[in-house]
Amino acid sequence: MRTVSFGINISLDGYCDHTFANPDAELHDYFTGLMRNADLLFFGRVMYQLMFPFWSDMARDQSGSPDENRFAERITAIDKVVISRTLENAENNTRIIRSNPAAELLKLKQLPGKNIFVDSVSLLPELLAAGIIDEFHLVIHPVFVGKGRQLLQPGSLQDIVNLELVDTINFKSGCVAHHYRKQ
């Protein structure tokens, strides 16, 4: 069975709005490394539209720094599933699913392949409740944001999800990556 990983950048006060983060080469290389072990990305619509076509344009044009271009090439090459009731079309290696994200992810998890990487704050409570996510990669940025989207909304979980710390990486920027596995 494939491993399903959830990864996201987060502020010290628990916000996941990507406008606060300014990743450096070290962080891009970290996420590029995570993507090397994945052959499927699972997005909600909002995150998908934040990421694409931005990264696919950069991969095509090679318009970023060397580390950004490497990340752009990797994330663009990976097959994607986006959950959306409203998205009309998506890039060529992206499939749109209209409903039942947990059931769809469970089917995909049982197929042969590399890791599946989930990046969707809106789907997180449902996927946690279904017990589908195996590990978490949380990169905590040394900043208080005070507003935006939180990782989990109050009351969004029915049960506690216990995790085991597997690894911690300290970056020169002050960011800290925590790798957890579900217990």
PDB file of C-alpha atoms in Angstrom:
ATOM      1  CA  MET A   1       0.000   0.000   0.000  1.00  0.00           C
ATOM      2  CA  ARG A   2       1.256   3.501  -0.827  1.00  0.00           C
ATOM      3  CA  THR A   3       2.115   6.048   1.843  1.00  0.00           C
ATOM      4  CA  VAL A   4      -0.040   9.179   1.939  1.00  0.00           C
ATOM      5  CA  SER A   5       1.857  12.250   3.154  1.00  0.00           C
ATOM      6  CA  PHE A   6       0.453  15.647   4.042  1.00  0.00           C
ATOM      7  CA  GLY A   7       2.789  18.619   3.797  1.00  0.00           C
ATOM      8  CA  ILE A   8       2.424  22.341   4.315  1.00  0.00           C
ATOM      9  CA  ASN A   9       4.160  25.545   5.385  1.00  0.00           C
ATOM     10  CA  ILE A  10       2.752  26.968   8.607  1.00  0.00           C
ATOM     11  CA  SER A  11       3.381  30.022  10.765  1.00  0.00           C
ATOM     12  CA  LEU A  12       4.182  29.798  14.485  1.00  0.00           C
ATOM     13  CA  ASP A  13       0.588  30.777  15.240  1.00  0.00           C
ATOM     14  CA  GLY A  14      -0.892  28.058  13.017  1.00  0.00           C
ATOM     15  CA  TYR A  15      -1.747  29.854   9.783  1.00  0.00           C
ATOM     16  CA  CYS A  16      -1.206  28.304   6.358  1.00  0.00           C
ATOM     17  CA  ASP A  17      -1.615  31.290   4.063  1.00  0.00           C
ATOM     18  CA  HIS A  18       1.239  31.021   1.567  1.00  0.00           C
ATOM     19  CA  THR A  19       1.617  34.789   1.251  1.00  0.00           C
ATOM     20  CA  PHE A  20       3.657  34.993   4.482  1.00  0.00           C
ATOM     21  CA  ALA A  21       6.311  32.499   3.392  1.00  0.00           C
ATOM     22  CA  ASN A  22       9.309  33.393   1.276  1.00  0.00           C
ATOM     23  CA  PRO A  23      11.084  30.052   0.841  1.00  0.00           C
ATOM     24  CA  ASP A  24      14.802  30.087   0.190  1.00  0.00           C
ATOM     25  CA  ALA A  25      16.931  27.579  -1.750  1.00  0.00           C
ATOM     26  CA  GLU A  26      17.193  25.278   1.250  1.00  0.00           C
ATOM     27  CA  LEU A  27      13.394  24.996   1.612  1.00  0.00           C
ATOM     28  CA  HIS A  28      12.855  24.520  -2.115  1.00  0.00           C
ATOM     29  CA  ASP A  29      15.422  21.715  -2.063  1.00  0.00           C
ATOM     30  CA  TYR A  30      13.689  20.153   0.954  1.00  0.00           C
ATOM     31  CA  PHE A  31      10.295  20.074  -0.809  1.00  0.00           C
ATOM     32  CA  THR A  32      11.884  18.922  -4.075  1.00  0.00           C
ATOM     33  CA  GLY A  33      13.352  16.004  -2.119  1.00  0.00           C
ATOM     34  CA  LEU A  34       9.933  15.118  -0.726  1.00  0.00           C
ATOM     35  CA  MET A  35       8.500  15.186  -4.247  1.00  0.00           C
ATOM     36  CA  ARG A  36      11.141  12.696  -5.478  1.00  0.00           C
ATOM     37  CA  ASN A  37       9.389  10.010  -3.429  1.00  0.00           C
ATOM     38  CA  ALA A  38       5.934  10.869  -4.792  1.00  0.00           C
ATOM     39  CA  ASP A  39       4.223  10.024  -8.047  1.00  0.00           C
ATOM     40  CA  LEU A  40       0.833  11.575  -7.285  1.00  0.00           C
ATOM     41  CA  LEU A  41      -0.235  14.918  -5.814  1.00  0.00           C
ATOM     42  CA  PHE A  42      -3.713  15.285  -4.297  1.00  0.00           C
ATOM     43  CA  PHE A  43      -5.012  18.872  -4.149  1.00  0.00           C
ATOM     44  CA  GLY A  44      -8.111  20.777  -3.228  1.00  0.00           C
ATOM     45  CA  ARG A  45      -9.112  23.380  -5.804  1.00  0.00           C
ATOM     46  CA  VAL A  46      -7.818  26.416  -3.897  1.00  0.00           C
ATOM     47  CA  MET A  47      -4.338  24.983  -3.416  1.00  0.00           C
ATOM     48  CA  TYR A  48      -4.228  23.637  -6.957  1.00  0.00           C
ATOM     49  CA  GLN A  49      -5.042  27.059  -8.387  1.00  0.00           C
ATOM     50  CA  LEU A  50      -2.440  28.661  -6.138  1.00  0.00           C
ATOM     51  CA  MET A  51       0.220  26.264  -7.444  1.00  0.00           C
ATOM     52  CA  PHE A  52      -0.749  25.966 -11.119  1.00  0.00           C
ATOM     53  CA  PRO A  53      -0.073  27.381 -13.639  1.00  0.00           C
ATOM     54  CA  PHE A  54       2.540  29.290 -11.557  1.00  0.00           C
ATOM     55  CA  TRP A  55       4.938  26.338 -11.183  1.00  0.00           C
ATOM     56  CA  SER A  56       4.286  24.814 -14.612  1.00  0.00           C
ATOM     57  CA  ASP A  57       4.979  28.194 -16.247  1.00  0.00           C
ATOM     58  CA  MET A  58       8.230  28.455 -14.289  1.00  0.00           C
ATOM     59  CA  ALA A  59       9.224  24.912 -15.284  1.00  0.00           C
ATOM     60  CA  ARG A  60       8.569  25.697 -18.942  1.00  0.00           C
ATOM     61  CA  ASP A  61      10.264  29.116 -18.967  1.00  0.00           C
ATOM     62  CA  GLN A  62      13.019  28.329 -16.438  1.00  0.00           C
ATOM     63  CA  SER A  63      12.240  31.783 -15.038  1.00  0.00           C
ATOM     64  CA  GLY A  64      13.120  31.112 -11.399  1.00  0.00           C
ATOM     65  CA  SER A  65      16.306  30.562  -9.475  1.00  0.00           C
ATOM     66  CA  PRO A  66      17.993  27.163  -9.978  1.00  0.00           C
ATOM     67  CA  ASP A  67      16.320  25.729  -6.842  1.00  0.00           C
ATOM     68  CA  GLU A  68      12.901  27.102  -7.839  1.00  0.00           C
ATOM     69  CA  ASN A  69      13.300  25.669 -11.355  1.00  0.00           C
ATOM     70  CA  ARG A  70      14.176  22.225  -9.947  1.00  0.00           C
ATOM     71  CA  PHE A  71      11.107  22.299  -7.718  1.00  0.00           C
ATOM     72  CA  ALA A  72       8.932  23.570 -10.583  1.00  0.00           C
ATOM     73  CA  GLU A  73      10.122  20.792 -12.900  1.00  0.00           C
ATOM     74  CA  ARG A  74       9.482  18.088 -10.313  1.00  0.00           C
ATOM     75  CA  ILE A  75       6.064  19.234  -9.144  1.00  0.00           C
ATOM     76  CA  THR A  76       4.903  19.824 -12.721  1.00  0.00           C
ATOM     77  CA  ALA A  77       5.979  16.349 -13.870  1.00  0.00           C
ATOM     78  CA  ILE A  78       4.031  14.507 -11.150  1.00  0.00           C
ATOM     79  CA  ASP A  79       0.471  13.354 -11.921  1.00  0.00           C
ATOM     80  CA  LYS A  80      -2.181  15.251  -9.999  1.00  0.00           C
ATOM     81  CA  VAL A  81      -5.732  14.810  -8.754  1.00  0.00           C
ATOM     82  CA  VAL A  82      -7.723  17.897  -7.837  1.00  0.00           C
ATOM     83  CA  ILE A  83     -10.977  17.725  -5.907  1.00  0.00           C
ATOM     84  CA  SER A  84     -13.420  20.344  -7.143  1.00  0.00           C
ATOM     85  CA  ARG A  85     -17.077  20.744  -7.949  1.00  0.00           C
ATOM     86  CA  THR A  86     -16.431  23.983  -9.877  1.00  0.00           C
ATOM     87  CA  LEU A  87     -13.078  23.709 -11.684  1.00  0.00           C
ATOM     88  CA  GLU A  88     -13.762  23.484 -15.416  1.00  0.00           C
ATOM     89  CA  ASN A  89     -10.367  22.249 -16.630  1.00  0.00           C
ATOM     90  CA  ALA A  90      -6.871  21.466 -15.422  1.00  0.00           C
ATOM     91  CA  GLU A  91      -3.383  20.908 -16.794  1.00  0.00           C
ATOM     92  CA  ASN A  92      -2.727  17.834 -18.931  1.00  0.00           C
ATOM     93  CA  ASN A  93      -1.444  15.504 -16.185  1.00  0.00           C
ATOM     94  CA  THR A  94      -4.229  16.480 -13.771  1.00  0.00           C
ATOM     95  CA  ARG A  95      -7.504  14.664 -13.249  1.00  0.00           C
ATOM     96  CA  ILE A  96     -10.507  16.426 -11.687  1.00  0.00           C
ATOM     97  CA  ILE A  97     -12.600  14.492  -9.164  1.00  0.00           C
ATOM     98  CA  ARG A  98     -16.000  15.964  -8.287  1.00  0.00           C
ATOM     99  CA  SER A  99     -16.875  14.206  -5.013  1.00  0.00           C
ATOM    100  CA  ASN A 100     -15.880  11.759  -2.269  1.00  0.00           C
ATOM    101  CA  PRO A 101     -12.237  12.794  -1.772  1.00  0.00           C
ATOM    102  CA  ALA A 102     -11.612  10.315   1.055  1.00  0.00           C
ATOM    103  CA  ALA A 103     -12.980   7.364  -0.936  1.00  0.00           C
ATOM    104  CA  GLU A 104     -10.982   8.399  -4.010  1.00  0.00           C
ATOM    105  CA  LEU A 105      -7.760   8.804  -2.029  1.00  0.00           C
ATOM    106  CA  LEU A 106      -8.275   5.418  -0.363  1.00  0.00           C
ATOM    107  CA  LYS A 107      -8.606   3.774  -3.810  1.00  0.00           C
ATOM    108  CA  LEU A 108      -5.463   5.522  -5.033  1.00  0.00           C
ATOM    109  CA  LYS A 109      -3.572   4.516  -1.882  1.00  0.00           C
ATOM    110  CA  GLN A 110      -4.227   0.851  -2.628  1.00  0.00           C
ATOM    111  CA  LEU A 111      -2.752   1.050  -6.145  1.00  0.00           C
ATOM    112  CA  PRO A 112       0.944   0.312  -6.725  1.00  0.00           C
ATOM    113  CA  GLY A 113       3.262   3.295  -6.889  1.00  0.00           C
ATOM    114  CA  LYS A 114       5.271   5.791  -4.895  1.00  0.00           C
ATOM    115  CA  ASN A 115       3.961   8.124  -2.187  1.00  0.00           C
ATOM    116  CA  ILE A 116       0.891  10.293  -2.587  1.00  0.00           C
ATOM    117  CA  PHE A 117       1.406  13.843  -1.385  1.00  0.00           C
ATOM    118  CA  VAL A 118      -1.670  15.733  -0.123  1.00  0.00           C
ATOM    119  CA  ASP A 119      -1.744  19.527  -0.025  1.00  0.00           C
ATOM    120  CA  SER A 120      -5.194  20.754   0.966  1.00  0.00           C
ATOM    121  CA  VAL A 121      -6.156  22.422   4.221  1.00  0.00           C
ATOM    122  CA  SER A 122      -9.852  22.183   3.380  1.00  0.00           C
ATOM    123  CA  LEU A 123      -9.712  18.399   2.916  1.00  0.00           C
ATOM    124  CA  LEU A 124      -7.523  17.721   5.963  1.00  0.00           C
ATOM    125  CA  PRO A 125     -10.303  17.125   8.548  1.00  0.00           C
ATOM    126  CA  GLU A 126     -12.140  14.667   6.290  1.00  0.00           C
ATOM    127  CA  LEU A 127      -8.957  12.788   5.394  1.00  0.00           C
ATOM    128  CA  LEU A 128      -7.868  12.651   9.048  1.00  0.00           C
ATOM    129  CA  ALA A 129     -11.281  11.329  10.091  1.00  0.00           C
ATOM    130  CA  ALA A 130     -11.024   8.624   7.426  1.00  0.00           C
ATOM    131  CA  GLY A 131      -7.567   7.648   8.728  1.00  0.00           C
ATOM    132  CA  ILE A 132      -5.970   7.853   5.282  1.00  0.00           C
ATOM    133  CA  ILE A 133      -2.982  10.143   5.966  1.00  0.00           C
ATOM    134  CA  ASP A 134       0.077   8.233   7.157  1.00  0.00           C
ATOM    135  CA  GLU A 135       2.606  11.001   7.706  1.00  0.00           C
ATOM    136  CA  PHE A 136       2.942  14.757   7.985  1.00  0.00           C
ATOM    137  CA  HIS A 137       5.648  17.179   6.870  1.00  0.00           C
ATOM    138  CA  LEU A 138       5.055  20.498   8.601  1.00  0.00           C
ATOM    139  CA  VAL A 139       7.504  23.328   7.931  1.00  0.00           C
ATOM    140  CA  ILE A 140       7.122  25.918  10.664  1.00  0.00           C
ATOM    141  CA  HIS A 141       8.211  29.445   9.744  1.00  0.00           C
ATOM    142  CA  PRO A 142       9.497  31.832  12.426  1.00  0.00           C
ATOM    143  CA  VAL A 143       6.711  34.348  11.990  1.00  0.00           C
ATOM    144  CA  PHE A 144       3.420  35.265  13.654  1.00  0.00           C
ATOM    145  CA  VAL A 145       0.779  36.067  11.039  1.00  0.00           C
ATOM    146  CA  GLY A 146      -2.373  36.619  13.099  1.00  0.00           C
ATOM    147  CA  LYS A 147      -4.787  36.054  10.225  1.00  0.00           C
ATOM    148  CA  GLY A 148      -5.588  33.766   7.341  1.00  0.00           C
ATOM    149  CA  ARG A 149      -6.455  30.127   7.018  1.00  0.00           C
ATOM    150  CA  GLN A 150      -5.604  27.890   9.967  1.00  0.00           C
ATOM    151  CA  LEU A 151      -4.357  24.341   9.612  1.00  0.00           C
ATOM    152  CA  LEU A 152      -7.462  23.079  11.427  1.00  0.00           C
ATOM    153  CA  GLN A 153     -10.568  25.029  12.365  1.00  0.00           C
ATOM    154  CA  PRO A 154     -11.878  24.654  15.932  1.00  0.00           C
ATOM    155  CA  GLY A 155     -14.180  21.647  16.156  1.00  0.00           C
ATOM    156  CA  SER A 156     -13.117  20.202  12.784  1.00  0.00           C
ATOM    157  CA  LEU A 157     -11.879  16.922  14.287  1.00  0.00           C
ATOM    158  CA  GLN A 158     -14.031  14.363  16.054  1.00  0.00           C
ATOM    159  CA  ASP A 159     -11.094  12.423  17.529  1.00  0.00           C
ATOM    160  CA  ILE A 160      -7.544  13.198  18.586  1.00  0.00           C
ATOM    161  CA  VAL A 161      -4.893  12.165  16.054  1.00  0.00           C
ATOM    162  CA  ASN A 162      -1.706  11.056  17.815  1.00  0.00           C
ATOM    163  CA  LEU A 163       1.577  11.432  15.973  1.00  0.00           C
ATOM    164  CA  GLU A 164       5.122  10.191  16.442  1.00  0.00           C
ATOM    165  CA  LEU A 165       8.000  12.568  15.668  1.00  0.00           C
ATOM    166  CA  VAL A 166      10.276  10.899  13.105  1.00  0.00           C
ATOM    167  CA  ASP A 167      12.684  13.683  12.222  1.00  0.00           C
ATOM    168  CA  THR A 168      13.348  17.379  12.662  1.00  0.00           C
ATOM    169  CA  ILE A 169      15.405  19.565  10.333  1.00  0.00           C
ATOM    170  CA  ASN A 170      16.545  23.054  11.294  1.00  0.00           C
ATOM    171  CA  PHE A 171      17.084  25.414   8.379  1.00  0.00           C
ATOM    172  CA  LYS A 172      19.397  28.435   8.280  1.00  0.00           C
ATOM    173  CA  SER A 173      16.322  30.634   7.731  1.00  0.00           C
ATOM    174  CA  GLY A 174      14.985  29.666  11.161  1.00  0.00           C
ATOM    175  CA  CYS A 175      12.328  27.389   9.681  1.00  0.00           C
ATOM    176  CA  VAL A 176      11.958  23.958  11.232  1.00  0.00           C
ATOM    177  CA  ALA A 177      10.640  20.912   9.354  1.00  0.00           C
ATOM    178  CA  HIS A 178       8.881  18.307  11.476  1.00  0.00           C
ATOM    179  CA  HIS A 179       8.225  14.864  10.025  1.00  0.00           C
ATOM    180  CA  TYR A 180       5.543  12.923  11.897  1.00  0.00           C
ATOM    181  CA  ARG A 181       3.969   9.499  11.414  1.00  0.00           C
ATOM    182  CA  LYS A 182       0.494   8.640  12.557  1.00  0.00           C
ATOM    183  CA  GLN A 183       0.559   6.318  15.592  1.00  0.00           C
TER     184      GLN A 183
END
